[in-house]
PDB file of C-alpha atoms and ligand atoms in Angstrom:
ATOM      1  CA  UNK A  11     -11.970  -2.440  -2.198  1.00  0.00           C
ATOM      2  CA  UNK A  12     -15.940  -1.864  -1.787  1.00  0.00           C
ATOM      3  CA  UNK A  13     -16.928  -2.520   1.789  1.00  0.00           C
ATOM      4  CA  UNK A  14     -19.797  -4.887   1.226  1.00  0.00           C
ATOM      5  CA  UNK A  15     -18.565  -7.344   3.919  1.00  0.00           C
ATOM      6  CA  UNK A  16     -22.148  -7.632   5.662  1.00  0.00           C
ATOM      7  CA  UNK A  17     -22.283 -11.187   4.522  1.00  0.00           C
ATOM      8  CA  UNK A  18     -19.301 -12.259   5.518  1.00  0.00           C
ATOM      9  CA  UNK A  19     -17.758 -12.522   1.940  1.00  0.00           C
ATOM     10  CA  UNK A  20     -16.732 -10.172  -0.532  1.00  0.00           C
ATOM     11  CA  UNK A  21     -15.651 -11.843  -3.890  1.00  0.00           C
ATOM     12  CA  UNK A  22     -13.735  -8.629  -4.619  1.00  0.00           C
ATOM     13  CA  UNK A  23     -11.313  -8.711  -1.833  1.00  0.00           C
ATOM     14  CA  UNK A  24     -11.120 -12.470  -2.368  1.00  0.00           C
ATOM     15  CA  UNK A  25      -9.778 -12.074  -5.480  1.00  0.00           C
ATOM     16  CA  UNK A  26      -7.205  -8.720  -4.237  1.00  0.00           C
ATOM     17  CA  UNK A  27      -5.697 -11.385  -2.053  1.00  0.00           C
ATOM     18  CA  UNK A  28      -4.968 -13.768  -5.148  1.00  0.00           C
ATOM     19  CA  UNK A  29      -3.497 -10.961  -7.384  1.00  0.00           C
ATOM     20  CA  UNK A  30      -1.829 -10.040  -4.444  1.00  0.00           C
ATOM     21  CA  UNK A  31       0.366 -13.659  -4.311  1.00  0.00           C
ATOM     22  CA  UNK A  32       0.771 -14.002  -7.775  1.00  0.00           C
ATOM     23  CA  UNK A  33       0.865 -10.667  -9.840  1.00  0.00           C
ATOM     24  CA  UNK A  34       3.837 -10.379 -12.497  1.00  0.00           C
ATOM     25  CA  UNK A  35       4.999  -6.853 -11.023  1.00  0.00           C
ATOM     26  CA  UNK A  36       5.680  -8.652  -7.413  1.00  0.00           C
ATOM     27  CA  UNK A  37       9.299  -8.609  -7.700  1.00  0.00           C
ATOM     28  CA  UNK A  38       9.848  -5.038  -9.023  1.00  0.00           C
ATOM     29  CA  UNK A  39       7.095  -3.806  -5.589  1.00  0.00           C
ATOM     30  CA  UNK A  40       9.333  -6.171  -3.407  1.00  0.00           C
ATOM     31  CA  UNK A  41      13.006  -5.092  -4.488  1.00  0.00           C
ATOM     32  CA  UNK A  42      11.772  -1.290  -4.165  1.00  0.00           C
ATOM     33  CA  UNK A  43       9.789  -1.584  -0.508  1.00  0.00           C
ATOM     34  CA  UNK A  44      12.766  -4.210   0.966  1.00  0.00           C
ATOM     35  CA  UNK A  45      15.714  -2.161  -0.377  1.00  0.00           C
ATOM     36  CA  UNK A  46      14.540   1.119  -1.706  1.00  0.00           C
ATOM     37  CA  UNK A  47      12.769   1.670   1.742  1.00  0.00           C
ATOM     38  CA  UNK A  48      12.752  -0.622   4.684  1.00  0.00           C
ATOM     39  CA  UNK A  49      16.979  -1.664   4.685  1.00  0.00           C
ATOM     40  CA  UNK A  50      18.110   1.779   6.116  1.00  0.00           C
ATOM     41  CA  UNK A  51      16.195   0.842   9.124  1.00  0.00           C
ATOM     42  CA  UNK A  52      17.365  -2.671   9.645  1.00  0.00           C
ATOM     43  CA  UNK A  53      19.775  -3.286  12.391  1.00  0.00           C
ATOM     44  CA  UNK A  54      23.143  -4.996  11.685  1.00  0.00           C
ATOM     45  CA  UNK A  55      21.673  -8.627  11.097  1.00  0.00           C
ATOM     46  CA  UNK A  56      19.336  -6.801   8.256  1.00  0.00           C
ATOM     47  CA  UNK A  57      16.327  -6.968  11.097  1.00  0.00           C
ATOM     48  CA  UNK A  58      13.518  -5.320  12.858  1.00  0.00           C
ATOM     49  CA  UNK A  59      14.724  -6.519  15.869  1.00  0.00           C
ATOM     50  CA  UNK A  60      13.165  -5.471  18.867  1.00  0.00           C
ATOM     51  CA  UNK A  61      10.673  -3.129  16.744  1.00  0.00           C
ATOM     52  CA  UNK A  62       6.785  -2.435  17.510  1.00  0.00           C
ATOM     53  CA  UNK A  63       5.164  -2.171  13.649  1.00  0.00           C
ATOM     54  CA  UNK A  64       1.899  -1.233  13.002  1.00  0.00           C
ATOM     55  CA  UNK A  65       0.616  -2.140   8.964  1.00  0.00           C
ATOM     56  CA  UNK A  66      -2.241   0.007   7.994  1.00  0.00           C
ATOM     57  CA  UNK A  67      -4.485  -1.381   5.358  1.00  0.00           C
ATOM     58  CA  UNK A  68      -2.877  -4.991   6.070  1.00  0.00           C
ATOM     59  CA  UNK A  69      -5.244  -6.510   3.697  1.00  0.00           C
ATOM     60  CA  UNK A  70      -4.804 -10.453   3.896  1.00  0.00           C
ATOM     61  CA  UNK A  71      -1.685  -9.748   5.818  1.00  0.00           C
ATOM     62  CA  UNK A  72       0.725 -10.014   2.685  1.00  0.00           C
ATOM     63  CA  UNK A  73       3.295  -7.733   3.560  1.00  0.00           C
ATOM     64  CA  UNK A  74       2.437  -8.093   7.607  1.00  0.00           C
ATOM     65  CA  UNK A  75       3.898 -11.414   7.291  1.00  0.00           C
ATOM     66  CA  UNK A  76       7.222 -10.212   5.817  1.00  0.00           C
ATOM     67  CA  UNK A  77       7.670  -7.543   8.332  1.00  0.00           C
ATOM     68  CA  UNK A  78       6.801  -9.947  11.029  1.00  0.00           C
ATOM     69  CA  UNK A  79       9.586 -12.481   9.063  1.00  0.00           C
ATOM     70  CA  UNK A  80      11.905  -9.475  10.311  1.00  0.00           C
ATOM     71  CA  UNK A  81      11.713 -10.065  13.385  1.00  0.00           C
ATOM     72  CA  UNK A  82      10.002  -7.448  14.883  1.00  0.00           C
ATOM     73  CA  UNK A  83       8.796  -7.684  18.632  1.00  0.00           C
ATOM     74  CA  UNK A  84       5.481  -6.624  18.183  1.00  0.00           C
ATOM     75  CA  UNK A  85       3.320  -6.365  14.831  1.00  0.00           C
ATOM     76  CA  UNK A  86      -0.455  -5.231  14.246  1.00  0.00           C
ATOM     77  CA  UNK A  87      -2.223  -5.347  11.262  1.00  0.00           C
ATOM     78  CA  UNK A  88      -5.485  -2.959  10.947  1.00  0.00           C
ATOM     79  CA  UNK A  89      -7.846  -3.710   8.075  1.00  0.00           C
ATOM     80  CA  UNK A  90     -11.137  -2.354   7.678  1.00  0.00           C
ATOM     81  CA  UNK A  91     -12.271  -5.208   5.828  1.00  0.00           C
ATOM     82  CA  UNK A  92     -13.602  -8.214   8.307  1.00  0.00           C
ATOM     83  CA  UNK A  93     -12.932 -10.466   5.317  1.00  0.00           C
ATOM     84  CA  UNK A  94      -9.594  -9.104   4.416  1.00  0.00           C
ATOM     85  CA  UNK A  95      -8.771  -9.853   8.282  1.00  0.00           C
ATOM     86  CA  UNK A  96     -10.246 -13.277   7.983  1.00  0.00           C
ATOM     87  CA  UNK A  97      -7.859 -13.864   5.371  1.00  0.00           C
ATOM     88  CA  UNK A  98      -4.820 -13.095   7.189  1.00  0.00           C
ATOM     89  CA  UNK A  99      -5.949 -15.019  10.120  1.00  0.00           C
ATOM     90  CA  UNK A 100      -6.356 -17.849   7.667  1.00  0.00           C
ATOM     91  CA  UNK A 101      -3.767 -20.350   8.256  1.00  0.00           C
ATOM     92  CA  UNK A 102      -3.911 -21.301   4.343  1.00  0.00           C
ATOM     93  CA  UNK A 103      -1.863 -17.512   3.945  1.00  0.00           C
ATOM     94  CA  UNK A 104       1.039 -19.240   5.456  1.00  0.00           C
ATOM     95  CA  UNK A 105       1.751 -18.861   8.914  1.00  0.00           C
ATOM     96  CA  UNK A 106      -0.503 -16.164  11.383  1.00  0.00           C
ATOM     97  CA  UNK A 107       1.145 -16.867  14.435  1.00  0.00           C
ATOM     98  CA  UNK A 108       2.428 -13.916  16.355  1.00  0.00           C
ATOM     99  CA  UNK A 109       0.666 -11.660  14.438  1.00  0.00           C
ATOM    100  CA  UNK A 110      -2.582  -9.326  16.087  1.00  0.00           C
ATOM    101  CA  UNK A 111      -4.779  -8.498  13.677  1.00  0.00           C
ATOM    102  CA  UNK A 112      -7.790  -6.035  14.068  1.00  0.00           C
ATOM    103  CA  UNK A 113     -10.733  -4.549  11.790  1.00  0.00           C
ATOM    104  CA  UNK A 114     -11.139  -0.839  12.046  1.00  0.00           C
ATOM    105  CA  UNK A 115     -11.387   1.859   9.543  1.00  0.00           C
ATOM    106  CA  UNK A 116      -7.821   3.890  10.052  1.00  0.00           C
ATOM    107  CA  UNK A 117      -9.715   7.100   9.600  1.00  0.00           C
ATOM    108  CA  UNK A 118     -11.866   6.876  12.633  1.00  0.00           C
ATOM    109  CA  UNK A 119     -10.119   4.580  14.798  1.00  0.00           C
ATOM    110  CA  UNK A 120      -9.183   6.576  18.307  1.00  0.00           C
ATOM    111  CA  UNK A 121      -5.559   6.394  19.659  1.00  0.00           C
ATOM    112  CA  UNK A 122      -3.943   3.183  20.324  1.00  0.00           C
ATOM    113  CA  UNK A 123      -2.103   2.161  23.847  1.00  0.00           C
ATOM    114  CA  UNK A 124       1.405   2.687  22.731  1.00  0.00           C
ATOM    115  CA  UNK A 125       3.238   4.150  20.045  1.00  0.00           C
ATOM    116  CA  UNK A 126       5.034   1.752  16.779  1.00  0.00           C
ATOM    117  CA  UNK A 127       9.265   2.355  16.070  1.00  0.00           C
ATOM    118  CA  UNK A 128       7.477   1.929  12.403  1.00  0.00           C
ATOM    119  CA  UNK A 129       4.083   2.099  11.119  1.00  0.00           C
ATOM    120  CA  UNK A 130       3.521   1.309   7.364  1.00  0.00           C
ATOM    121  CA  UNK A 131       0.471   1.515   4.733  1.00  0.00           C
ATOM    122  CA  UNK A 132       1.178  -0.021   1.618  1.00  0.00           C
ATOM    123  CA  UNK A 133      -2.003   1.390  -0.662  1.00  0.00           C
ATOM    124  CA  UNK A 134      -4.229   2.989   1.894  1.00  0.00           C
ATOM    125  CA  UNK A 135      -4.204   6.708   1.075  1.00  0.00           C
ATOM    126  CA  UNK A 136      -6.044   5.461  -1.877  1.00  0.00           C
ATOM    127  CA  UNK A 137      -9.007   4.552  -0.441  1.00  0.00           C
ATOM    128  CA  UNK A 138      -9.353   8.456   0.886  1.00  0.00           C
ATOM    129  CA  UNK A 139     -12.299   9.896  -1.193  1.00  0.00           C
ATOM    130  CA  UNK A 140     -11.662  13.479   0.143  1.00  0.00           C
ATOM    131  CA  UNK A 141      -8.512  15.563   1.587  1.00  0.00           C
ATOM    132  CA  UNK A 142     -10.207  15.471   4.518  1.00  0.00           C
ATOM    133  CA  UNK A 143     -10.326  12.093   4.825  1.00  0.00           C
ATOM    134  CA  UNK A 144      -6.528  11.937   3.299  1.00  0.00           C
ATOM    135  CA  UNK A 145      -5.522  14.194   6.182  1.00  0.00           C
ATOM    136  CA  UNK A 146      -7.595  12.372   9.204  1.00  0.00           C
ATOM    137  CA  UNK A 147      -5.153   9.113   8.148  1.00  0.00           C
ATOM    138  CA  UNK A 148      -1.887  10.782   8.234  1.00  0.00           C
ATOM    139  CA  UNK A 149      -2.962  12.405  10.936  1.00  0.00           C
ATOM    140  CA  UNK A 150      -3.803   8.516  13.001  1.00  0.00           C
ATOM    141  CA  UNK A 151      -0.319   7.552  11.392  1.00  0.00           C
ATOM    142  CA  UNK A 152       1.284  10.816  13.320  1.00  0.00           C
ATOM    143  CA  UNK A 153      -0.273  10.423  16.524  1.00  0.00           C
ATOM    144  CA  UNK A 154       1.130   6.796  16.385  1.00  0.00           C
ATOM    145  CA  UNK A 155       4.538   6.518  15.714  1.00  0.00           C
ATOM    146  CA  UNK A 156       7.142   7.033  18.087  1.00  0.00           C
ATOM    147  CA  UNK A 157       9.333  10.438  18.033  1.00  0.00           C
ATOM    148  CA  UNK A 158      11.539  10.521  15.599  1.00  0.00           C
ATOM    149  CA  UNK A 159       9.945   7.746  13.915  1.00  0.00           C
ATOM    150  CA  UNK A 160       9.255   6.614  10.227  1.00  0.00           C
ATOM    151  CA  UNK A 161       6.235   5.780   8.034  1.00  0.00           C
ATOM    152  CA  UNK A 162       6.919   4.175   5.100  1.00  0.00           C
ATOM    153  CA  UNK A 163       3.841   3.793   2.585  1.00  0.00           C
ATOM    154  CA  UNK A 164       2.783   2.708  -1.472  1.00  0.00           C
ATOM    155  CA  UNK A 165       0.215   4.528  -3.203  1.00  0.00           C
ATOM    156  CA  UNK A 166      -1.051   4.392  -7.030  1.00  0.00           C
ATOM    157  CA  UNK A 167       1.658   6.732  -8.392  1.00  0.00           C
ATOM    158  CA  UNK A 168       0.361  10.297  -8.239  1.00  0.00           C
ATOM    159  CA  UNK A 169       3.343  11.644  -9.608  1.00  0.00           C
ATOM    160  CA  UNK A 170       3.592  10.416 -13.225  1.00  0.00           C
ATOM    161  CA  UNK A 171       1.317  11.497 -16.209  1.00  0.00           C
ATOM    162  CA  UNK A 172      -1.697   9.542 -17.949  1.00  0.00           C
ATOM    163  CA  UNK A 173       1.391   6.739 -19.916  1.00  0.00           C
ATOM    164  CA  UNK A 174       1.299   5.497 -16.134  1.00  0.00           C
ATOM    165  CA  UNK A 175      -2.515   4.680 -16.454  1.00  0.00           C
ATOM    166  CA  UNK A 176      -2.112   1.510 -18.888  1.00  0.00           C
ATOM    167  CA  UNK A 177       0.353  -0.850 -17.361  1.00  0.00           C
ATOM    168  CA  UNK A 178      -2.319  -4.363 -18.832  1.00  0.00           C
ATOM    169  CA  UNK A 179       1.359  -5.862 -19.345  1.00  0.00           C
ATOM    170  CA  UNK A 180       1.746  -5.855 -15.687  1.00  0.00           C
ATOM    171  CA  UNK A 181      -1.510  -6.834 -14.503  1.00  0.00           C
ATOM    172  CA  UNK A 182      -2.818  -3.521 -14.004  1.00  0.00           C
ATOM    173  CA  UNK A 183      -4.749  -1.150 -15.727  1.00  0.00           C
ATOM    174  CA  UNK A 184      -6.585   2.580 -13.941  1.00  0.00           C
ATOM    175  CA  UNK A 185      -9.183   4.479 -15.671  1.00  0.00           C
ATOM    176  CA  UNK A 186     -10.732   7.693 -15.087  1.00  0.00           C
ATOM    177  CA  UNK A 187     -13.925   9.099 -16.021  1.00  0.00           C
ATOM    178  CA  UNK A 188     -12.584  12.394 -16.260  1.00  0.00           C
ATOM    179  CA  UNK A 189     -10.685  13.693 -19.318  1.00  0.00           C
ATOM    180  CA  UNK A 190      -6.969  14.489 -18.010  1.00  0.00           C
ATOM    181  CA  UNK A 191      -6.315  18.133 -18.556  1.00  0.00           C
ATOM    182  CA  UNK A 192      -2.304  17.657 -19.829  1.00  0.00           C
ATOM    183  CA  UNK A 193      -1.580  15.071 -17.275  1.00  0.00           C
ATOM    184  CA  UNK A 194      -3.237  16.788 -14.514  1.00  0.00           C
ATOM    185  CA  UNK A 195      -6.040  15.215 -12.861  1.00  0.00           C
ATOM    186  CA  UNK A 196      -8.185  17.348  -9.701  1.00  0.00           C
ATOM    187  CA  UNK A 197      -7.838  16.137  -5.936  1.00  0.00           C
ATOM    188  CA  UNK A 198     -10.611  13.222  -4.886  1.00  0.00           C
ATOM    189  CA  UNK A 199     -10.863  12.158  -8.878  1.00  0.00           C
ATOM    190  CA  UNK A 200     -11.835   8.395  -8.880  1.00  0.00           C
ATOM    191  CA  UNK A 201     -10.011   5.838 -10.583  1.00  0.00           C
ATOM    192  CA  UNK A 202     -11.341   2.793 -11.739  1.00  0.00           C
ATOM    193  CA  UNK A 203      -8.320   0.308 -10.837  1.00  0.00           C
ATOM    194  CA  UNK A 204      -8.341  -3.348 -12.589  1.00  0.00           C
ATOM    195  CA  UNK A 205      -6.426  -6.151 -11.868  1.00  0.00           C
ATOM    196  CA  UNK A 206      -5.565  -8.601 -14.497  1.00  0.00           C
ATOM    197  CA  UNK A 207      -4.353 -12.248 -13.839  1.00  0.00           C
ATOM    198  CA  UNK A 208      -1.403 -13.850 -15.724  1.00  0.00           C
ATOM    199  CA  UNK A 209      -3.900 -14.980 -18.510  1.00  0.00           C
ATOM    200  CA  UNK A 210      -4.695 -11.503 -18.672  1.00  0.00           C
ATOM    201  CA  UNK A 211      -8.095 -12.138 -17.505  1.00  0.00           C
ATOM    202  CA  UNK A 212      -9.634  -9.172 -15.325  1.00  0.00           C
ATOM    203  CA  UNK A 213      -9.879 -10.631 -11.532  1.00  0.00           C
ATOM    204  CA  UNK A 214     -10.885  -7.417 -10.206  1.00  0.00           C
ATOM    205  CA  UNK A 215     -11.567  -4.001  -9.792  1.00  0.00           C
ATOM    206  CA  UNK A 216     -12.492  -0.973  -7.091  1.00  0.00           C
ATOM    207  CA  UNK A 217     -11.961   2.601  -7.020  1.00  0.00           C
ATOM    208  CA  UNK A 218      -9.049   4.845  -5.901  1.00  0.00           C
ATOM    209  CA  UNK A 219      -8.878   8.320  -5.521  1.00  0.00           C
ATOM    210  CA  UNK A 220      -6.221  11.035  -6.938  1.00  0.00           C
ATOM    211  CA  UNK A 221      -4.820  13.113  -5.050  1.00  0.00           C
ATOM    212  CA  UNK A 222      -1.267  15.657  -6.544  1.00  0.00           C
ATOM    213  CA  UNK A 223       1.843  15.586  -5.290  1.00  0.00           C
ATOM    214  CA  UNK A 224       1.518  18.286  -3.731  1.00  0.00           C
ATOM    215  CA  UNK A 225      -1.519  17.608  -1.660  1.00  0.00           C
ATOM    216  CA  UNK A 226       0.341  14.467  -0.189  1.00  0.00           C
ATOM    217  CA  UNK A 227       3.242  16.691   0.794  1.00  0.00           C
ATOM    218  CA  UNK A 228       1.538  19.638   2.026  1.00  0.00           C
ATOM    219  CA  UNK A 229      -0.488  17.262   4.264  1.00  0.00           C
ATOM    220  CA  UNK A 230       2.293  15.369   5.693  1.00  0.00           C
ATOM    221  CA  UNK A 231       3.601  18.912   6.539  1.00  0.00           C
ATOM    222  CA  UNK A 232       0.313  20.099   8.310  1.00  0.00           C
ATOM    223  CA  UNK A 233       0.410  16.974  10.307  1.00  0.00           C
ATOM    224  CA  UNK A 234       3.893  17.998  11.244  1.00  0.00           C
ATOM    225  CA  UNK A 235       6.196  15.279   9.742  1.00  0.00           C
ATOM    226  CA  UNK A 236       9.891  16.366   9.521  1.00  0.00           C
ATOM    227  CA  UNK A 237      10.319  14.694   6.112  1.00  0.00           C
ATOM    228  CA  UNK A 238       9.134  13.287   3.215  1.00  0.00           C
ATOM    229  CA  UNK A 239      10.099  11.801   0.256  1.00  0.00           C
ATOM    230  CA  UNK A 240       9.112   9.757  -2.810  1.00  0.00           C
ATOM    231  CA  UNK A 241      10.483   6.595  -3.560  1.00  0.00           C
ATOM    232  CA  UNK A 242       9.988   5.348  -7.273  1.00  0.00           C
ATOM    233  CA  UNK A 243       9.829   1.735  -8.261  1.00  0.00           C
ATOM    234  CA  UNK A 244      13.236   0.114  -8.916  1.00  0.00           C
ATOM    235  CA  UNK A 245      14.055  -3.220 -10.377  1.00  0.00           C
ATOM    236  CA  UNK A 246      16.678  -5.357  -8.787  1.00  0.00           C
ATOM    237  CA  UNK A 247      19.664  -4.548 -11.441  1.00  0.00           C
ATOM    238  CA  UNK A 248      20.647  -8.419 -11.064  1.00  0.00           C
ATOM    239  CA  UNK A 249      16.957  -9.278 -11.986  1.00  0.00           C
ATOM    240  CA  UNK A 250      17.236 -11.908 -15.067  1.00  0.00           C
ATOM    241  CA  UNK A 251      13.890  -9.816 -15.927  1.00  0.00           C
ATOM    242  CA  UNK A 252      15.441  -6.891 -15.213  1.00  0.00           C
ATOM    243  CA  UNK A 253      14.829  -6.190 -19.674  1.00  0.00           C
ATOM    244  CA  UNK A 254      10.741  -7.254 -19.053  1.00  0.00           C
ATOM    245  CA  UNK A 255      10.199  -4.718 -16.265  1.00  0.00           C
ATOM    246  CA  UNK A 256      11.708  -1.805 -18.103  1.00  0.00           C
ATOM    247  CA  UNK A 257       8.395  -0.123 -19.361  1.00  0.00           C
ATOM    248  CA  UNK A 258       7.281  -0.766 -15.415  1.00  0.00           C
ATOM    249  CA  UNK A 259       9.901   1.257 -14.376  1.00  0.00           C
ATOM    250  CA  UNK A 260       9.308   4.017 -16.937  1.00  0.00           C
ATOM    251  CA  UNK A 261       5.593   4.217 -16.385  1.00  0.00           C
ATOM    252  CA  UNK A 262       5.203   2.905 -12.494  1.00  0.00           C
ATOM    253  CA  UNK A 263       1.591   2.414 -11.341  1.00  0.00           C
ATOM    254  CA  UNK A 264       2.919   2.948  -7.853  1.00  0.00           C
ATOM    255  CA  UNK A 265       5.019   5.010  -5.756  1.00  0.00           C
ATOM    256  CA  UNK A 266       6.455   4.726  -2.532  1.00  0.00           C
ATOM    257  CA  UNK A 267       6.482   7.404   0.728  1.00  0.00           C
ATOM    258  CA  UNK A 268       8.838   7.586   3.561  1.00  0.00           C
ATOM    259  CA  UNK A 269       8.190  10.440   6.210  1.00  0.00           C
ATOM    260  CA  UNK A 270       9.429  11.404   9.521  1.00  0.00           C
ATOM    261  CA  UNK A 271       8.006  12.524  12.583  1.00  0.00           C
TER     262      UNK A 271
HETATM  263  C1  SAM B  25      -5.231  -2.641  -2.343  1.00  0.00           C
HETATM  264  S1  SAM B  25      -5.738  -3.201  -0.656  1.00  0.00           S
HETATM  265  C2  SAM B  25      -4.029  -3.747  -0.031  1.00  0.00           C
HETATM  266  C3  SAM B  25      -3.787  -4.722   0.807  1.00  0.00           C
HETATM  267  C4  SAM B  25      -2.330  -4.937   1.523  1.00  0.00           C
HETATM  268  N1  SAM B  25      -1.659  -3.808   2.310  1.00  0.00           N
HETATM  269  C5  SAM B  25      -1.632  -5.414   0.281  1.00  0.00           C
HETATM  270  O1  SAM B  25      -0.830  -4.379  -0.261  1.00  0.00           O
HETATM  271  O2  SAM B  25      -1.612  -6.336   0.146  1.00  0.00           O
HETATM  272  C6  SAM B  25      -6.103  -2.239   0.129  1.00  0.00           C
HETATM  273  C7  SAM B  25      -6.830  -2.639   1.342  1.00  0.00           C
HETATM  274  O3  SAM B  25      -7.103  -1.283   1.935  1.00  0.00           O
HETATM  275  C8  SAM B  25      -8.365  -1.571   2.655  1.00  0.00           C
HETATM  276  N2  SAM B  25      -8.491  -0.321   3.567  1.00  0.00           N
HETATM  277  C9  SAM B  25      -9.175   0.917   3.107  1.00  0.00           C
HETATM  278  N3  SAM B  25      -9.527   1.843   3.564  1.00  0.00           N
HETATM  279  C10 SAM B  25      -9.008   1.689   4.526  1.00  0.00           C
HETATM  280  C11 SAM B  25      -9.131   2.335   5.849  1.00  0.00           C
HETATM  281  N4  SAM B  25     -10.126   3.326   5.856  1.00  0.00           N
HETATM  282  N5  SAM B  25      -8.731   1.871   7.074  1.00  0.00           N
HETATM  283  C12 SAM B  25      -8.485   0.416   6.731  1.00  0.00           C
HETATM  284  N6  SAM B  25      -8.226  -0.310   5.901  1.00  0.00           N
HETATM  285  C13 SAM B  25      -8.566   0.151   5.016  1.00  0.00           C
HETATM  286  C14 SAM B  25      -8.937  -2.532   2.238  1.00  0.00           C
HETATM  287  O4  SAM B  25      -9.950  -2.610   2.840  1.00  0.00           O
HETATM  288  C15 SAM B  25      -7.770  -3.306   1.503  1.00  0.00           C
HETATM  289  O5  SAM B  25      -7.876  -4.292   1.981  1.00  0.00           O
END
C-alpha cells in the first residue's frame, strides 16, 4: 500500500479492505491458512485457548478477527497505516472488541513488553523495499516470539515463475517493469499488484517487492529460526468450486511460510 495517510483517508487502503472481504480466491486462502498452517497449533477443541497472538500488518483486521474467534487470550494487531487501524477499530467490520490495535512500522518498532505464543503476518514481507528491511522485520518477529514458538505468514508467491503473475481470473495481477530472466527476478524488484472486483474492474494497485526463496530462507536462518517451511496454496477437497480453483492452485499468487524459533 502507499503510506499517504496524512489526510486520514487513503483510497487504496480502503479499497483493499473491500477487496479482502469479497475476493473470489478467499476460500482457498482461508483453507490454506486455517487447515494447512494454523490447525497444527490448535488445542483439542480446535482453539488457541490461552495463547497470546500478535498479527503484524493486520490491515483492517480481517485475519486478526479470525484469530480472535479461535479463542486466544490476548491479541494485538499492528499496522503502519492509521487508515487501516481506524477501519479495524470500526464496528462496521464486525466486532473488534477484545482486540488491541496499534499503529506502528514493524521495521522500527522497539521490543514489546511481553513475548507471544504465535505471530502472524499476512502480506507484510512484500513491503520490504530492501533485504535489510526484510531482515529488520524478521528480527522483530524472532525477538517477540517465545522460545520454540511459531511464526505463520503469507506473501506473494516467490517460488513460481512468471505464470503466477497473471491471475486475473481470480482478481489479482502482478506486473514488473523488469523483464524476467527465465523465471528469475533480482531481489528488491518492484512488483505492481492490481486487484480486481467481482465485475473484473480494477479496484486498487500498489507496489510490492520480490525476494527469492533462497533470500527468505537465508534471512530466517540468519535471524535464528530453527525451522522454515513453504506452504503452497491448497483448496478444500470438499469445495464444490474445486474445478474453478484448479488454475489458482497451479499458478498460485500467494504462498505461506511457517517458521519455528
Ligand atoms: C495487503 S495488506 C494486508 C492486510 C491484512 N494482513 C490482510 O491480509 O487483510 C498489507 C498491509 O501491510 C501494512 N504494512 C506494510 N508495511 C508495513 C510495516 N513496515 N509495518 C506495519 N505494517 C505494514 C500495510 O499498511 C497494509 O495494511
